[in-house]
Amino acid sequence: GQQVMQIPQYQHVQEGEDFTTYCNSSTTLSNIQWYKQRPGGHPVFLIQLVKSGEVKKQKRLTFQFGEAKKNSSLHITATQTTDVGTYFCAGRGNTGKLIFGQGTTLQVKP
Amino acid sequence: DVKVTQSSRYLVKRTGEKVFLECVQDMDHENMFWYRQDPGLGLRLIYFSYDVKMKEKGDIPEGYSVSREKKERFSLILESASTNQTSMYLCASRGDRVPPYNEQFFGPGTRLTVL
């Protein structure tokens, strides 16, 4: 079945360093979404990418969707302690169901 | 603001008990979902519903059932709880008529412990 793999599982950075998490699907996706879950909280929608090669920015966050629509990345520039949490990608394939990656947990040392 | 609420934040049950987890959304969303979240496994879909009285199996439905008698309410039922069902359970809803159409709104989660 369709799988979405996300790496790394954990990342510890010093405040001010950059951070990237990667998502890879076994099949072509119709769209991909990103969610953030703060410690003790629930996932909150960040963004959706639909087009091949699409790049979207939200302040220090940059989201990319691969040309083949099988991979995606989230890059955070100059991390802050408020960026702490787990970031999930979720891809929608030909079944229409949203498949979540395993998540990347980001720790930021002040 | 969309509100998705779940009946309990924490629940402790014994093996073999029947467990009901309730989820209510207030935005007239057509679609509702139940996930379980386990470390290293992300969110896995248990069941979902596209309409009242309609249900579809997700990726891990074994040991679970659901009920959707009203549009705003989606219940997850563990017929006979087992220790391997100890997990965080997240409910989500999604509308079909309001952009961006695909965004899922999650409830706060229920941390279930089965002893």
mmCIF file of C-alpha atoms in Angstrom:
data_model
loop_
_atom_site.group_PDB
_atom_site.id
_atom_site.type_symbol
_atom_site.label_atom_id
_atom_site.label_comp_id
_atom_site.label_asym_id
_atom_site.label_seq_id
_atom_site.Cartn_x
_atom_site.Cartn_y
_atom_site.Cartn_z
ATOM 1 C CA GLY A 1 0.000 0.000 0.000
ATOM 2 C CA GLN A 2 0.891 3.638 -0.133
ATOM 3 C CA GLN A 3 3.550 4.704 2.355
ATOM 4 C CA VAL A 4 4.926 8.068 3.368
ATOM 5 C CA MET A 5 8.356 8.031 4.972
ATOM 6 C CA GLN A 6 9.660 11.010 6.903
ATOM 7 C CA ILE A 7 13.202 11.677 8.076
ATOM 8 C CA PRO A 8 14.831 12.346 10.407
ATOM 9 C CA GLN A 9 12.777 11.101 13.339
ATOM 10 C CA TYR A 10 14.475 13.516 15.748
ATOM 11 C CA GLN A 11 16.571 16.641 15.323
ATOM 12 C CA HIS A 12 18.281 18.724 17.987
ATOM 13 C CA VAL A 13 19.543 22.121 16.896
ATOM 14 C CA GLN A 14 21.009 25.199 18.525
ATOM 15 C CA GLU A 15 18.742 28.216 18.368
ATOM 16 C CA GLY A 16 19.545 30.116 15.190
ATOM 17 C CA GLU A 17 20.528 27.034 13.184
ATOM 18 C CA ASP A 18 18.495 25.853 10.225
ATOM 19 C CA PHE A 19 16.350 22.707 10.182
ATOM 20 C CA THR A 20 14.980 20.530 7.400
ATOM 21 C CA THR A 21 12.637 17.541 7.409
ATOM 22 C CA TYR A 22 12.050 15.362 4.360
ATOM 23 C CA CYS A 23 9.085 13.365 3.212
ATOM 24 C CA ASN A 24 9.071 10.611 0.561
ATOM 25 C CA SER A 25 6.127 8.742 -0.865
ATOM 26 C CA SER A 26 6.118 5.351 -2.546
ATOM 27 C CA THR A 27 3.541 6.641 -5.034
ATOM 28 C CA THR A 28 2.691 9.910 -6.762
ATOM 29 C CA LEU A 29 0.654 12.244 -4.586
ATOM 30 C CA SER A 30 -2.178 14.554 -5.588
ATOM 31 C CA ASN A 31 -1.228 16.919 -2.787
ATOM 32 C CA ILE A 32 0.766 17.052 0.398
ATOM 33 C CA GLN A 33 0.002 18.771 3.670
ATOM 34 C CA TRP A 34 2.172 19.741 6.599
ATOM 35 C CA TYR A 35 1.078 19.847 10.236
ATOM 36 C CA LYS A 36 2.781 20.964 13.445
ATOM 37 C CA GLN A 37 2.131 19.426 16.838
ATOM 38 C CA ARG A 38 3.431 21.335 19.855
ATOM 39 C CA PRO A 39 4.417 19.258 22.914
ATOM 40 C CA GLY A 40 1.226 18.159 24.655
ATOM 41 C CA GLY A 41 -0.894 19.540 21.825
ATOM 42 C CA HIS A 42 -2.652 18.282 18.745
ATOM 43 C CA PRO A 43 -1.627 18.553 15.070
ATOM 44 C CA VAL A 44 -2.388 21.906 13.484
ATOM 45 C CA PHE A 45 -2.505 22.439 9.738
ATOM 46 C CA LEU A 46 0.316 24.547 8.303
ATOM 47 C CA ILE A 47 0.004 24.361 4.533
ATOM 48 C CA GLN A 48 -1.018 22.355 1.483
ATOM 49 C CA LEU A 49 1.031 21.961 -1.710
ATOM 50 C CA VAL A 50 -0.639 20.808 -4.903
ATOM 51 C CA LYS A 51 1.463 21.628 -7.952
ATOM 52 C CA SER A 52 4.589 19.893 -9.164
ATOM 53 C CA GLY A 53 7.685 21.861 -8.067
ATOM 54 C CA GLU A 54 5.622 24.189 -5.877
ATOM 55 C CA VAL A 55 7.414 26.287 -3.272
ATOM 56 C CA LYS A 56 5.570 28.182 -0.553
ATOM 57 C CA LYS A 57 6.883 30.330 2.261
ATOM 58 C CA GLN A 58 5.480 31.251 5.644
ATOM 59 C CA LYS A 59 7.907 33.658 7.315
ATOM 60 C CA ARG A 60 10.932 31.471 8.181
ATOM 61 C CA LEU A 61 9.315 28.254 6.909
ATOM 62 C CA THR A 62 9.805 27.107 3.305
ATOM 63 C CA PHE A 63 7.802 24.197 1.904
ATOM 64 C CA GLN A 64 8.644 22.405 -1.336
ATOM 65 C CA PHE A 65 6.837 19.798 -3.395
ATOM 66 C CA GLY A 66 9.009 17.736 -5.721
ATOM 67 C CA GLU A 67 8.750 17.772 -9.492
ATOM 68 C CA ALA A 68 7.571 14.165 -9.517
ATOM 69 C CA LYS A 69 5.104 14.876 -6.689
ATOM 70 C CA LYS A 70 6.586 12.059 -4.631
ATOM 71 C CA ASN A 71 8.619 14.046 -2.137
ATOM 72 C CA SER A 72 8.430 17.192 -0.089
ATOM 73 C CA SER A 73 10.481 19.139 2.414
ATOM 74 C CA LEU A 74 10.018 21.700 5.142
ATOM 75 C CA HIS A 75 12.937 24.010 5.882
ATOM 76 C CA ILE A 76 13.063 26.356 8.851
ATOM 77 C CA THR A 77 15.599 29.172 8.717
ATOM 78 C CA ALA A 78 17.172 30.399 11.957
ATOM 79 C CA THR A 79 15.175 28.261 14.357
ATOM 80 C CA GLN A 80 13.632 29.722 17.477
ATOM 81 C CA THR A 81 12.469 28.006 20.666
ATOM 82 C CA THR A 82 8.894 28.510 19.493
ATOM 83 C CA ASP A 83 9.593 26.117 16.618
ATOM 84 C CA VAL A 84 9.823 23.172 19.029
ATOM 85 C CA GLY A 85 7.400 20.376 18.223
ATOM 86 C CA THR A 86 6.727 17.510 15.869
ATOM 87 C CA TYR A 87 6.257 18.221 12.186
ATOM 88 C CA PHE A 88 4.179 15.809 10.123
ATOM 89 C CA CYS A 89 3.792 15.566 6.404
ATOM 90 C CA ALA A 90 0.628 13.946 5.056
ATOM 91 C CA GLY A 91 0.250 12.877 1.462
ATOM 92 C CA ARG A 92 -2.937 12.212 -0.446
ATOM 93 C CA GLY A 93 -2.603 9.483 -3.026
ATOM 94 C CA ASN A 94 -4.889 7.821 -5.514
ATOM 95 C CA THR A 95 -7.056 6.256 -2.809
ATOM 96 C CA GLY A 96 -8.027 9.753 -1.643
ATOM 97 C CA LYS A 97 -6.917 8.964 1.883
ATOM 98 C CA LEU A 98 -4.398 11.108 3.717
ATOM 99 C CA ILE A 99 -1.342 9.113 4.786
ATOM 100 C CA PHE A 100 0.775 10.658 7.529
ATOM 101 C CA GLY A 101 4.516 10.363 7.822
ATOM 102 C CA GLN A 102 6.054 9.303 11.111
ATOM 103 C CA GLY A 103 6.884 12.878 12.041
ATOM 104 C CA THR A 104 10.098 14.722 12.871
ATOM 105 C CA THR A 105 10.482 15.969 16.428
ATOM 106 C CA LEU A 106 12.471 19.184 16.643
ATOM 107 C CA GLN A 107 14.228 20.275 19.819
ATOM 108 C CA VAL A 108 15.814 23.740 19.933
ATOM 109 C CA LYS A 109 18.463 24.561 22.500
ATOM 110 C CA PRO A 110 18.422 28.212 23.550
ATOM 111 C CA ASP B 1 -12.972 28.921 14.774
ATOM 112 C CA VAL B 2 -13.564 25.238 14.201
ATOM 113 C CA LYS B 3 -13.878 23.352 17.405
ATOM 114 C CA VAL B 4 -13.332 19.638 17.666
ATOM 115 C CA THR B 5 -13.839 18.327 21.162
ATOM 116 C CA GLN B 6 -13.207 14.910 22.637
ATOM 117 C CA SER B 7 -14.980 13.548 25.680
ATOM 118 C CA SER B 8 -11.891 12.860 27.801
ATOM 119 C CA ARG B 9 -8.236 13.927 27.836
ATOM 120 C CA TYR B 10 -7.169 10.924 29.899
ATOM 121 C CA LEU B 11 -8.841 7.555 30.332
ATOM 122 C CA VAL B 12 -7.777 4.432 32.208
ATOM 123 C CA LYS B 13 -9.595 1.169 31.514
ATOM 124 C CA ARG B 14 -9.119 -2.484 32.263
ATOM 125 C CA THR B 15 -8.525 -5.270 29.767
ATOM 126 C CA GLY B 16 -11.810 -6.556 28.378
ATOM 127 C CA GLU B 17 -13.812 -3.425 29.114
ATOM 128 C CA LYS B 18 -15.918 -1.763 26.428
ATOM 129 C CA VAL B 19 -14.631 1.748 25.794
ATOM 130 C CA PHE B 20 -16.389 4.665 24.105
ATOM 131 C CA LEU B 21 -14.474 7.680 22.820
ATOM 132 C CA GLU B 22 -16.664 10.565 21.731
ATOM 133 C CA CYS B 23 -15.846 13.338 19.288
ATOM 134 C CA VAL B 24 -17.953 16.372 18.441
ATOM 135 C CA GLN B 25 -17.314 19.083 15.841
ATOM 136 C CA ASP B 26 -19.232 22.329 15.524
ATOM 137 C CA MET B 27 -18.538 23.345 11.913
ATOM 138 C CA ASP B 28 -21.031 21.157 10.062
ATOM 139 C CA HIS B 29 -18.178 19.178 8.500
ATOM 140 C CA GLU B 30 -19.077 16.197 6.388
ATOM 141 C CA ASN B 31 -15.951 14.181 7.085
ATOM 142 C CA MET B 32 -14.712 12.841 10.397
ATOM 143 C CA PHE B 33 -11.724 10.670 11.250
ATOM 144 C CA TRP B 34 -10.248 8.645 14.096
ATOM 145 C CA TYR B 35 -6.481 8.218 14.334
ATOM 146 C CA ARG B 36 -4.186 6.694 16.869
ATOM 147 C CA GLN B 37 -0.779 8.205 17.496
ATOM 148 C CA ASP B 38 2.138 6.126 18.734
ATOM 149 C CA PRO B 39 5.803 7.160 19.045
ATOM 150 C CA GLY B 40 7.731 6.511 15.853
ATOM 151 C CA LEU B 41 4.598 5.507 13.936
ATOM 152 C CA GLY B 42 2.981 8.864 13.323
ATOM 153 C CA LEU B 43 -0.786 9.045 12.922
ATOM 154 C CA ARG B 44 -2.542 5.930 11.695
ATOM 155 C CA LEU B 45 -6.103 6.044 10.429
ATOM 156 C CA ILE B 46 -8.518 3.722 12.218
ATOM 157 C CA TYR B 47 -11.895 4.650 10.675
ATOM 158 C CA PHE B 48 -13.439 7.559 8.846
ATOM 159 C CA SER B 49 -16.871 8.729 7.842
ATOM 160 C CA TYR B 50 -18.012 10.856 4.891
ATOM 161 C CA ASP B 51 -21.594 11.193 5.983
ATOM 162 C CA VAL B 52 -24.087 10.333 8.676
ATOM 163 C CA LYS B 53 -24.422 6.563 9.215
ATOM 164 C CA MET B 54 -21.587 5.999 6.776
ATOM 165 C CA LYS B 55 -18.236 4.522 7.806
ATOM 166 C CA GLU B 56 -15.122 3.280 6.085
ATOM 167 C CA LYS B 57 -12.220 1.271 7.437
ATOM 168 C CA GLY B 58 -8.875 2.967 7.633
ATOM 169 C CA ASP B 59 -5.508 1.265 7.841
ATOM 170 C CA ILE B 60 -5.832 -0.323 11.299
ATOM 171 C CA PRO B 61 -9.534 -1.017 12.015
ATOM 172 C CA GLU B 62 -9.070 -4.331 13.841
ATOM 173 C CA GLY B 63 -10.418 -4.223 17.378
ATOM 174 C CA TYR B 64 -12.363 -1.014 16.771
ATOM 175 C CA SER B 65 -15.785 0.021 15.546
ATOM 176 C CA VAL B 66 -17.398 3.427 15.009
ATOM 177 C CA SER B 67 -20.773 5.073 15.038
ATOM 178 C CA ARG B 68 -22.009 8.235 13.351
ATOM 179 C CA GLU B 69 -25.672 8.758 14.114
ATOM 180 C CA LYS B 70 -25.490 12.558 13.862
ATOM 181 C CA LYS B 71 -23.391 14.714 11.582
ATOM 182 C CA GLU B 72 -21.521 16.448 14.388
ATOM 183 C CA ARG B 73 -20.679 13.336 16.407
ATOM 184 C CA PHE B 74 -18.326 10.447 15.643
ATOM 185 C CA SER B 75 -17.736 7.764 18.245
ATOM 186 C CA LEU B 76 -14.936 5.230 18.441
ATOM 187 C CA ILE B 77 -15.702 1.991 20.244
ATOM 188 C CA LEU B 78 -13.270 -0.549 21.609
ATOM 189 C CA GLU B 79 -15.462 -3.634 22.038
ATOM 190 C CA SER B 80 -13.013 -5.383 24.376
ATOM 191 C CA ALA B 81 -10.038 -3.240 25.278
ATOM 192 C CA SER B 82 -6.584 -4.782 25.173
ATOM 193 C CA THR B 83 -3.227 -3.497 26.406
ATOM 194 C CA ASN B 84 -1.973 -2.983 22.846
ATOM 195 C CA GLN B 85 -4.702 -0.383 22.408
ATOM 196 C CA THR B 86 -2.986 1.886 24.917
ATOM 197 C CA SER B 87 -2.355 4.987 22.821
ATOM 198 C CA MET B 88 -3.235 8.593 22.065
ATOM 199 C CA TYR B 89 -6.476 8.785 20.077
ATOM 200 C CA LEU B 90 -7.081 11.810 17.889
ATOM 201 C CA CYS B 91 -10.328 12.768 16.233
ATOM 202 C CA ALA B 92 -10.355 15.083 13.216
ATOM 203 C CA SER B 93 -12.913 16.667 10.938
ATOM 204 C CA ARG B 94 -12.776 18.163 7.450
ATOM 205 C CA GLY B 95 -15.247 20.164 5.441
ATOM 206 C CA ASP B 96 -15.976 19.858 1.725
ATOM 207 C CA ARG B 97 -17.353 23.336 1.123
ATOM 208 C CA VAL B 98 -14.874 25.764 2.695
ATOM 209 C CA PRO B 99 -11.315 26.269 1.346
ATOM 210 C CA PRO B 100 -8.738 24.863 1.526
ATOM 211 C CA TYR B 101 -11.117 21.878 1.556
ATOM 212 C CA ASN B 102 -8.494 19.402 2.590
ATOM 213 C CA GLU B 103 -7.412 20.824 5.931
ATOM 214 C CA GLN B 104 -8.117 18.511 8.827
ATOM 215 C CA PHE B 105 -8.966 19.995 12.230
ATOM 216 C CA PHE B 106 -7.914 17.883 15.158
ATOM 217 C CA GLY B 107 -9.337 17.527 18.622
ATOM 218 C CA PRO B 108 -7.125 17.682 21.724
ATOM 219 C CA GLY B 109 -6.747 13.898 21.891
ATOM 220 C CA THR B 110 -7.599 11.213 24.443
ATOM 221 C CA ARG B 111 -4.729 9.381 26.080
ATOM 222 C CA LEU B 112 -6.096 5.903 26.775
ATOM 223 C CA THR B 113 -4.313 3.486 29.080
ATOM 224 C CA VAL B 114 -5.512 -0.115 29.192
ATOM 225 C CA LEU B 115 -4.320 -2.040 32.245
#
